[in-house]
Coordinates of C-alpha atoms in Angstrom, one line a residue:
Chain A
M1262 CA 41.8 -122.7 30.1
Q1263 CA 43.6 -124.5 27.3
Q1264 CA 40.4 -126.2 26.4
I1265 CA 38.4 -123.0 26.3
F1266 CA 40.9 -121.5 23.9
N1267 CA 40.8 -124.6 21.8
F1268 CA 37.0 -124.5 21.7
I1269 CA 37.1 -120.8 20.6
I1270 CA 39.6 -121.4 17.9
K1271 CA 37.9 -124.5 16.7
N1272 CA 34.5 -122.9 16.5
S1273 CA 35.6 -119.4 15.6
N1274 CA 33.4 -119.2 12.5
R1275 CA 30.4 -120.4 14.3
L1276 CA 30.9 -118.0 17.2
L1277 CA 31.5 -115.1 14.7
F1278 CA 28.3 -116.1 12.9
L1279 CA 26.3 -116.2 16.2
L1280 CA 27.7 -112.8 17.3
L1281 CA 26.9 -111.0 14.0
L1282 CA 23.5 -112.7 13.8
G1283 CA 22.8 -111.5 17.3
I1284 CA 23.8 -107.9 16.5
S1285 CA 21.7 -107.8 13.3
L1286 CA 18.7 -109.5 14.9
A1287 CA 18.9 -107.0 17.8
L1288 CA 19.0 -104.1 15.2
T1289 CA 16.0 -105.7 13.4
I1290 CA 13.9 -106.1 16.6
Q1291 CA 14.8 -102.7 17.8
S1292 CA 13.7 -101.1 14.5
H1293 CA 10.3 -102.9 14.7
S1294 CA 9.6 -101.8 18.2
Y1295 CA 7.2 -98.9 18.5
H1296 CA 8.4 -95.4 19.3
K1297 CA 12.1 -96.0 19.1
S1298 CA 14.4 -94.5 16.5
R1299 CA 16.5 -96.9 14.5
V1300 CA 20.2 -97.1 15.1
I1301 CA 21.0 -97.5 11.4
S1302 CA 19.3 -94.9 9.2
S1303 CA 19.8 -93.1 6.0
A1304 CA 20.2 -89.8 7.8
N1305 CA 23.9 -89.6 7.4
F1306 CA 26.4 -88.0 5.1
L1307 CA 27.1 -91.1 3.0
S1308 CA 23.6 -92.4 2.1
G1309 CA 22.2 -88.9 2.3
G1310 CA 24.8 -87.6 -0.1
V1311 CA 24.3 -90.5 -2.5
Y1312 CA 20.5 -90.0 -2.5
E1313 CA 20.9 -86.3 -3.1
K1314 CA 23.0 -87.0 -6.2
I1315 CA 20.4 -89.5 -7.5
N1316 CA 17.6 -87.1 -6.7
N1317 CA 19.3 -84.3 -8.7
V1318 CA 19.0 -86.4 -11.8
N1319 CA 15.5 -87.6 -11.1
E1320 CA 14.2 -84.2 -10.4
Y1321 CA 14.4 -83.2 -14.1
L1322 CA 12.0 -86.1 -14.9
N1323 CA 9.4 -84.8 -12.6
L1324 CA 9.6 -81.1 -13.4
R1325 CA 6.2 -81.0 -15.1
T1326 CA 4.1 -82.6 -12.4
E1327 CA 6.0 -80.5 -9.8
N1328 CA 5.1 -77.4 -11.8
D1329 CA 1.5 -78.4 -12.1
E1330 CA 1.2 -78.8 -8.4
L1331 CA 2.8 -75.4 -7.7
V1332 CA 0.4 -73.8 -10.2
L1333 CA -2.6 -75.4 -8.4
E1334 CA -1.3 -74.3 -5.0
N1335 CA -0.8 -70.8 -6.3
A1336 CA -4.3 -70.7 -7.7
R1337 CA -5.7 -71.8 -4.4
L1338 CA -3.7 -69.3 -2.3
K1339 CA -4.8 -66.5 -4.7
S1340 CA -8.4 -67.5 -4.5
I1341 CA -8.1 -67.2 -0.7
L1342 CA -6.4 -63.9 -1.0
F1343 CA -8.9 -62.4 -3.5
N1344 CA -12.0 -63.7 -1.7
L1345 CA -10.9 -62.3 1.7
K1346 CA -13.9 -60.1 2.3
D1347 CA -12.9 -58.2 5.4
S1348 CA -9.4 -57.3 6.4
T1349 CA -10.3 -57.7 10.1
K1350 CA -11.0 -61.4 9.5
A1351 CA -7.3 -62.0 8.6
P1352 CA -5.9 -65.0 10.4
A1353 CA -5.3 -64.2 14.0
M1354 CA -1.6 -63.7 14.9
D1355 CA -0.2 -64.6 18.3
S1356 CA -0.4 -61.3 19.9
L1357 CA 2.4 -61.8 22.3
K1358 CA 5.2 -62.8 19.9
G1359 CA 3.7 -61.6 16.7
V1360 CA 4.2 -64.9 15.0
K1361 CA 2.0 -67.9 14.1
P1362 CA 2.3 -70.9 16.3
A1363 CA 3.7 -73.0 13.5
D1364 CA 6.9 -72.1 11.6
I1365 CA 7.7 -73.8 8.3
I1366 CA 10.9 -75.2 6.9
V1367 CA 10.9 -76.0 3.1
S1368 CA 12.6 -79.2 2.3
K1369 CA 12.9 -81.8 -0.5
V1370 CA 12.3 -85.6 -0.5
I1371 CA 15.5 -87.1 -1.8
R1372 CA 14.4 -90.7 -1.3
N1373 CA 10.9 -92.0 -1.3
E1374 CA 10.0 -95.5 -0.3
Y1375 CA 6.5 -97.1 -0.5
S1376 CA 7.0 -100.8 -1.3
T1377 CA 7.5 -102.3 2.2
H1378 CA 5.3 -102.3 5.4
E1379 CA 7.5 -99.8 7.2
N1380 CA 8.3 -97.0 4.8
Y1381 CA 10.7 -94.1 5.5
L1382 CA 11.5 -91.0 3.4
T1383 CA 14.8 -89.1 3.4
L1384 CA 14.8 -85.3 3.3
N1385 CA 17.7 -83.0 2.5
S1386 CA 17.5 -80.8 5.5
G1387 CA 18.6 -81.6 9.0
T1388 CA 19.5 -80.1 12.4
K1389 CA 21.3 -77.2 10.7
E1390 CA 18.0 -75.9 9.5
G1391 CA 16.4 -76.6 12.8
V1392 CA 14.7 -79.9 12.1
K1393 CA 14.1 -82.0 15.2
T1394 CA 12.6 -85.5 15.9
D1395 CA 8.8 -85.6 16.0
M1396 CA 8.1 -82.6 13.7
G1397 CA 5.3 -82.9 11.2
V1398 CA 5.9 -83.1 7.5
I1399 CA 3.2 -82.0 5.0
N1400 CA 3.0 -80.8 1.4
S1401 CA 0.6 -78.7 -0.5
L1402 CA -2.0 -81.6 -0.8
G1403 CA -1.9 -83.1 2.7
I1404 CA 0.2 -84.8 5.4
V1405 CA 3.3 -86.8 4.6
G1406 CA 4.7 -88.1 7.9
I1407 CA 6.7 -87.4 11.0
I1408 CA 10.4 -86.7 11.4
D1409 CA 12.2 -89.7 12.8
N1410 CA 16.1 -89.4 12.8
T1411 CA 18.1 -86.3 12.1
S1412 CA 21.7 -85.6 11.1
P1413 CA 23.3 -82.2 10.4
N1414 CA 22.2 -82.1 6.8
Y1415 CA 19.6 -84.9 6.4
S1416 CA 16.6 -86.3 8.2
T1417 CA 14.4 -89.4 7.8
V1418 CA 10.6 -89.3 8.0
I1419 CA 8.2 -92.0 9.1
S1420 CA 5.8 -92.0 6.2
I1421 CA 2.1 -92.2 6.9
L1422 CA 2.4 -95.4 4.8
N1423 CA 4.2 -97.1 7.8
M1424 CA 2.4 -99.5 10.0
K1425 CA 4.2 -98.0 13.0
S1426 CA 2.8 -94.5 12.5
Q1427 CA -0.3 -93.3 14.4
I1428 CA -1.5 -89.8 13.8
N1429 CA -4.4 -88.1 15.5
A1430 CA -7.1 -87.2 13.0
K1431 CA -10.7 -86.1 12.9
I1432 CA -13.7 -85.8 10.6
K1433 CA -13.8 -82.2 9.4
K1434 CA -17.4 -81.4 9.9
S1435 CA -18.2 -83.3 13.2
N1436 CA -15.0 -83.2 15.4
H1437 CA -15.1 -86.9 16.1
F1438 CA -11.5 -88.1 16.7
G1439 CA -9.7 -91.3 15.6
S1440 CA -6.2 -92.4 14.9
L1441 CA -4.8 -92.7 11.5
T1442 CA -2.9 -96.0 10.8
W1443 CA -2.0 -98.0 7.7
N1444 CA -2.8 -101.7 7.1
G1445 CA 0.1 -102.2 4.7
K1446 CA -2.0 -102.9 1.6
S1447 CA -2.5 -100.0 -0.8
T1448 CA -0.4 -96.9 -1.2
G1449 CA -3.5 -94.8 -1.9
F1450 CA -5.4 -95.6 1.2
V1451 CA -4.9 -95.3 5.0
Q1452 CA -7.2 -96.3 7.8
L1453 CA -8.8 -94.2 10.5
I1454 CA -9.6 -96.4 13.5
D1455 CA -11.3 -96.0 16.8
V1456 CA -14.0 -93.7 15.6
P1457 CA -17.0 -93.8 17.9
R1458 CA -20.2 -95.3 16.5
L1459 CA -22.0 -92.1 17.4
A1460 CA -20.2 -90.2 14.6
S1461 CA -22.3 -89.7 11.5
I1462 CA -20.0 -90.3 8.5
R1463 CA -20.8 -90.5 4.9
K1464 CA -18.7 -91.5 1.9
G1465 CA -16.8 -88.5 0.6
D1466 CA -16.4 -86.7 3.9
T1467 CA -13.1 -85.0 4.4
I1468 CA -10.6 -86.2 7.1
V1469 CA -8.2 -83.6 8.6
T1470 CA -5.6 -83.7 11.3
G1471 CA -7.0 -83.2 14.8
G1472 CA -5.6 -80.7 17.3
Q1473 CA -4.9 -83.2 20.0
S1474 CA -1.2 -83.7 19.2
V1475 CA 1.4 -81.0 19.1
I1476 CA 3.0 -82.5 15.9
F1477 CA 0.5 -81.2 13.4
P1478 CA -1.6 -78.1 13.6
E1479 CA -5.3 -78.7 13.5
G1480 CA -7.1 -79.0 10.1
I1481 CA -4.5 -80.1 7.6
N1482 CA -6.0 -82.2 4.8
I1483 CA -5.5 -85.9 4.8
G1484 CA -8.1 -87.5 2.5
T1485 CA -11.7 -88.4 1.9
V1486 CA -13.8 -91.3 3.3
D1487 CA -13.9 -94.1 0.9
K1488 CA -15.3 -97.1 2.8
I1489 CA -16.8 -97.5 6.3
Y1490 CA -17.0 -100.7 8.3
I1491 CA -17.3 -101.8 11.9
Q1492 CA -14.6 -103.6 13.8
E1493 CA -16.0 -106.8 15.2
K1494 CA -14.2 -106.8 18.5
T1495 CA -14.4 -103.2 19.6
S1496 CA -17.4 -102.1 17.7
F1497 CA -15.7 -98.9 16.6
Y1498 CA -15.8 -97.7 13.0
V1499 CA -12.8 -98.4 10.7
I1500 CA -12.7 -96.0 7.8
D1501 CA -10.7 -96.4 4.6
V1502 CA -9.4 -92.9 3.8
K1503 CA -8.4 -92.1 0.2
L1504 CA -5.4 -89.9 0.4
F1505 CA -5.2 -86.5 -1.4
N1506 CA -1.5 -87.1 -1.7
D1507 CA 0.1 -89.4 -4.2
M1508 CA 2.6 -90.9 -1.8
T1509 CA 4.5 -92.5 -4.7
N1510 CA 5.3 -89.1 -6.2
L1511 CA 6.6 -86.6 -3.6
G1512 CA 8.8 -83.5 -4.3
H1513 CA 9.0 -80.5 -2.1
V1514 CA 7.6 -80.8 1.4
Y1515 CA 7.1 -78.5 4.4
I1516 CA 8.3 -79.3 7.9
I1517 CA 6.2 -77.8 10.6
K1518 CA 8.1 -76.2 13.5
S1519 CA 5.5 -75.9 16.3
K1520 CA 6.4 -73.1 18.7
D1521 CA 4.1 -74.4 21.3
R1522 CA 5.6 -77.9 21.2
D1523 CA 8.2 -77.6 23.9
E1524 CA 5.8 -75.8 26.2
V1525 CA 3.1 -78.4 25.8
I1526 CA 5.6 -81.3 26.3
N1527 CA 7.1 -79.7 29.4
L1528 CA 3.6 -79.1 30.8
E1529 CA 2.6 -82.7 30.2
K1530 CA 5.9 -84.0 31.8
K1531 CA 5.2 -81.9 34.9
E1532 CA 1.7 -83.3 35.1
K1533 CA 3.1 -86.8 35.0
E1534 CA 5.6 -86.1 37.7
D1535 CA 2.9 -84.6 40.0
E1536 CA 0.8 -87.7 39.8
Chain B
M576 CA 47.7 -107.4 -1.6
N577 CA 46.6 -110.2 -3.8
S578 CA 44.3 -109.8 -6.7
A579 CA 41.5 -111.9 -5.3
L580 CA 41.1 -109.5 -2.4
L581 CA 41.0 -106.5 -4.8
V582 CA 38.5 -108.2 -7.0
N583 CA 36.3 -108.8 -3.9
I584 CA 36.5 -105.2 -2.7
F585 CA 35.7 -104.0 -6.2
R586 CA 32.7 -106.4 -6.4
F587 CA 31.5 -105.2 -3.0
I588 CA 31.4 -101.6 -3.9
M589 CA 30.1 -102.0 -7.5
L590 CA 27.3 -104.4 -6.5
L591 CA 26.2 -102.1 -3.7
A592 CA 26.3 -99.1 -5.9
I593 CA 24.3 -100.8 -8.7
Q594 CA 21.8 -102.1 -6.1
V595 CA 21.3 -98.7 -4.5
V596 CA 21.2 -96.6 -7.7
I597 CA 19.3 -98.9 -10.0
F598 CA 17.6 -101.9 -8.5
N599 CA 16.3 -100.3 -5.3
N600 CA 14.2 -98.0 -7.5
M601 CA 12.7 -100.8 -9.5
N602 CA 9.2 -101.6 -8.1
F603 CA 7.4 -104.0 -10.4
L604 CA 3.7 -104.0 -9.5
G605 CA 4.6 -101.7 -6.5
Y606 CA 6.4 -104.2 -4.4
I607 CA 8.7 -106.5 -6.3
S608 CA 12.3 -105.4 -6.5
P609 CA 15.4 -107.6 -7.3
F610 CA 18.4 -107.8 -5.0
P611 CA 21.3 -108.8 -7.1
Y612 CA 23.8 -107.4 -4.5
L613 CA 23.9 -110.8 -2.9
L614 CA 25.9 -111.9 -6.0
Y615 CA 28.9 -110.8 -3.8
I616 CA 28.2 -113.7 -1.4
I617 CA 27.5 -116.1 -4.2
L618 CA 30.6 -115.3 -6.2
Y619 CA 33.0 -115.2 -3.2
P620 CA 35.8 -117.6 -3.9
V621 CA 35.0 -121.1 -2.7
N622 CA 38.1 -121.9 -0.6
S623 CA 38.8 -118.5 0.7
N624 CA 38.7 -117.3 4.3
K625 CA 35.3 -118.1 5.7
S626 CA 35.3 -115.6 8.6
G627 CA 36.2 -112.9 6.1
L628 CA 33.1 -113.8 4.1
I629 CA 30.9 -113.7 7.1
I630 CA 32.2 -110.3 8.3
S631 CA 32.1 -108.7 4.8
S632 CA 28.6 -110.0 4.3
F633 CA 27.5 -108.5 7.5
L634 CA 29.0 -105.2 6.5
L635 CA 27.3 -105.5 3.0
G636 CA 24.0 -106.1 4.7
L637 CA 24.5 -103.3 7.1
M638 CA 25.2 -100.8 4.3
M639 CA 22.0 -102.0 2.5
D640 CA 20.1 -101.4 5.7
M641 CA 21.5 -98.0 6.0
F642 CA 20.4 -97.1 2.5
C643 CA 17.0 -98.8 2.8
N644 CA 16.1 -97.6 6.4
S645 CA 15.3 -101.2 7.2
G646 CA 16.9 -101.8 10.6
G647 CA 18.9 -104.9 10.4
I648 CA 17.0 -107.2 8.0
H649 CA 19.5 -107.2 5.2
A650 CA 22.4 -107.8 7.6
T651 CA 20.6 -110.8 9.2
A652 CA 19.8 -112.3 5.8
C653 CA 23.3 -111.8 4.5
V654 CA 25.0 -113.3 7.6
I655 CA 22.7 -116.3 7.4
L656 CA 23.4 -116.9 3.7
A657 CA 27.2 -116.4 4.2
Y658 CA 27.2 -119.0 7.1
Y659 CA 25.2 -121.6 5.3
R660 CA 26.9 -121.2 1.9
P661 CA 29.2 -124.3 2.4
Y662 CA 26.1 -126.4 3.1
I663 CA 24.4 -125.1 0.0
F664 CA 27.6 -125.9 -2.0
K665 CA 27.5 -129.4 -0.6
F666 CA 23.8 -129.7 -1.5
S667 CA 24.4 -128.5 -5.1
F668 CA 27.8 -129.8 -6.1
G669 CA 28.1 -133.0 -4.0
L670 CA 30.3 -133.7 -1.0
S671 CA 33.7 -133.2 -2.7
Y672 CA 33.0 -129.6 -3.8
E673 CA 36.1 -128.3 -2.0
Y674 CA 38.4 -130.3 -4.2
Q675 CA 36.8 -129.2 -7.4
T676 CA 37.5 -125.8 -8.9
I677 CA 34.1 -124.3 -9.1
K678 CA 33.8 -121.4 -11.3
L679 CA 30.3 -120.0 -11.2
N680 CA 30.7 -117.7 -14.1
E681 CA 31.0 -120.3 -16.8
S682 CA 28.2 -122.0 -18.7
L683 CA 25.1 -122.5 -16.7
T684 CA 24.9 -126.1 -15.6
P685 CA 22.0 -127.5 -13.4
E686 CA 24.3 -127.6 -10.4
R687 CA 25.2 -123.9 -10.7
F688 CA 21.6 -123.0 -11.2
S689 CA 20.5 -124.9 -8.2
F690 CA 23.2 -123.2 -6.1
I691 CA 22.0 -119.8 -7.1
L692 CA 18.4 -120.8 -6.6
V693 CA 18.8 -122.1 -3.1
S694 CA 21.0 -119.2 -2.0
V695 CA 18.5 -116.6 -3.4
V696 CA 15.5 -118.3 -1.9
L697 CA 17.1 -118.6 1.6
H698 CA 18.2 -115.0 1.6
H699 CA 14.8 -113.7 0.5
I700 CA 12.8 -115.8 2.9
V701 CA 14.8 -114.5 5.9
L702 CA 14.6 -111.0 4.5
F703 CA 10.8 -110.9 4.0
V704 CA 10.0 -112.7 7.2
L705 CA 12.0 -110.2 9.2
E706 CA 10.6 -107.3 7.1
A707 CA 6.9 -108.2 7.8
F708 CA 7.6 -109.5 11.3
E709 CA 4.0 -110.6 11.8
F710 CA 2.5 -113.9 11.2
R711 CA -0.7 -112.5 9.6
F712 CA 1.3 -111.5 6.6
I713 CA 2.3 -115.0 5.7
W714 CA 0.8 -114.9 2.2
D715 CA 2.3 -111.6 1.5
I716 CA 5.7 -112.9 2.6
L717 CA 5.4 -116.0 0.4
L718 CA 4.3 -114.0 -2.6
R719 CA 7.0 -111.4 -2.2
T720 CA 9.6 -114.2 -1.8
L721 CA 8.4 -116.0 -4.9
F722 CA 8.3 -113.0 -7.2
S723 CA 11.4 -111.2 -5.9
S724 CA 13.4 -114.5 -6.1
I725 CA 12.5 -114.9 -9.7
F726 CA 13.6 -111.4 -10.5
T727 CA 16.7 -111.6 -8.5
I728 CA 17.7 -114.9 -10.2
I729 CA 17.1 -113.4 -13.7
T730 CA 19.1 -110.2 -13.0
S731 CA 21.9 -112.2 -11.2
I732 CA 22.3 -114.5 -14.2
I733 CA 22.3 -111.6 -16.6
I734 CA 24.9 -109.8 -14.5
I735 CA 27.1 -112.9 -14.2
Y736 CA 27.2 -113.3 -18.0
L737 CA 27.7 -109.6 -18.6
I738 CA 30.8 -109.5 -16.5
K739 CA 32.1 -112.9 -17.6
P740 CA 35.8 -112.6 -18.5
S741 CA 36.2 -113.1 -22.2
K742 CA 37.7 -116.4 -23.4
R743 CA 40.7 -116.6 -25.5

């Protein structure tokens, strides 16, 4: 017993080092594993508050581009409004509840990150506004990411510029599906993988979100086809998609609250239990 | 409360604040950002409590991880640097470093420079290896380590000489 205590006292620094190294390595590995939220995240009052303060200052520097984007979006919405030929063709409402399947929360990016392989954004709305994990985040130009961690006032987003993210997407005109990933190289391009060879794709085609997941509604813009090549091993297409969004410059974003989500998830869970 | 402890706490908070507010937003060429917050570990008094250094470095790294959303990579890199700091001292200043009064914030001698260089490179290599976490990014890791180390060393030396106590 005496010897054990002596050993511990003698090697206290080394043991302390190994303990802390173990904890931090466990946190690192946990954060790299797919589909697990990180324990340490910036969705908390301290870092969220600091980033909000910094963002308040930075916002003034980006007012002009933010305004330009709003004007463009306004123009687009107006053109839709004025060109609507027939009032009977108005977007179909859910007749049972009288609401659209997707509800929207307006939020603001208070920290943007794009220099590493696994990028996260921090938003200034959290569970108080109804934000939950796995909600989709978009802005006027296209998709941004998926909600990861939430706290009462802040939430973090897995950016589409994150090698862990995988989003269901399709080619707008032909309905061929693939998954959207990022290879970690350029902030302007993401990759659409696992597209079947049957699909006819040309440079400049538009890629939109597919309706297969409940996170994003169908048909939200992502980008245009820039380069097409064939993966050697699986002989599926890999497509370089040029994003509509400038991910290095994000201001206001919309969080999509899907009303159907809980229902679909419950149904799928039941299906799995039955098997 | 002795003044050394107060100085350390002050350094901890100030370096973390400067890192988060200014240096984390610097992205030269899109991916190179300096990390002068590890000056806290470099400037920690030579003969002070070693377990104190390891624990405070761990906390420093954990705070950085919280702000950067990076899991535990900064904490790991900081703990490793804090633990191996005596060995780096031995490498740079010779075996009898504990009996000398090493003051890093005086004129830049080759020994002091080599100490900062080795510390920064060790920290950055651990950091970027853990960040990429995949072997196929080996060139990316090496490039990031090289460029970020250069920028960290430059900013660290500038900060050291900016906060240098004035001589009478």
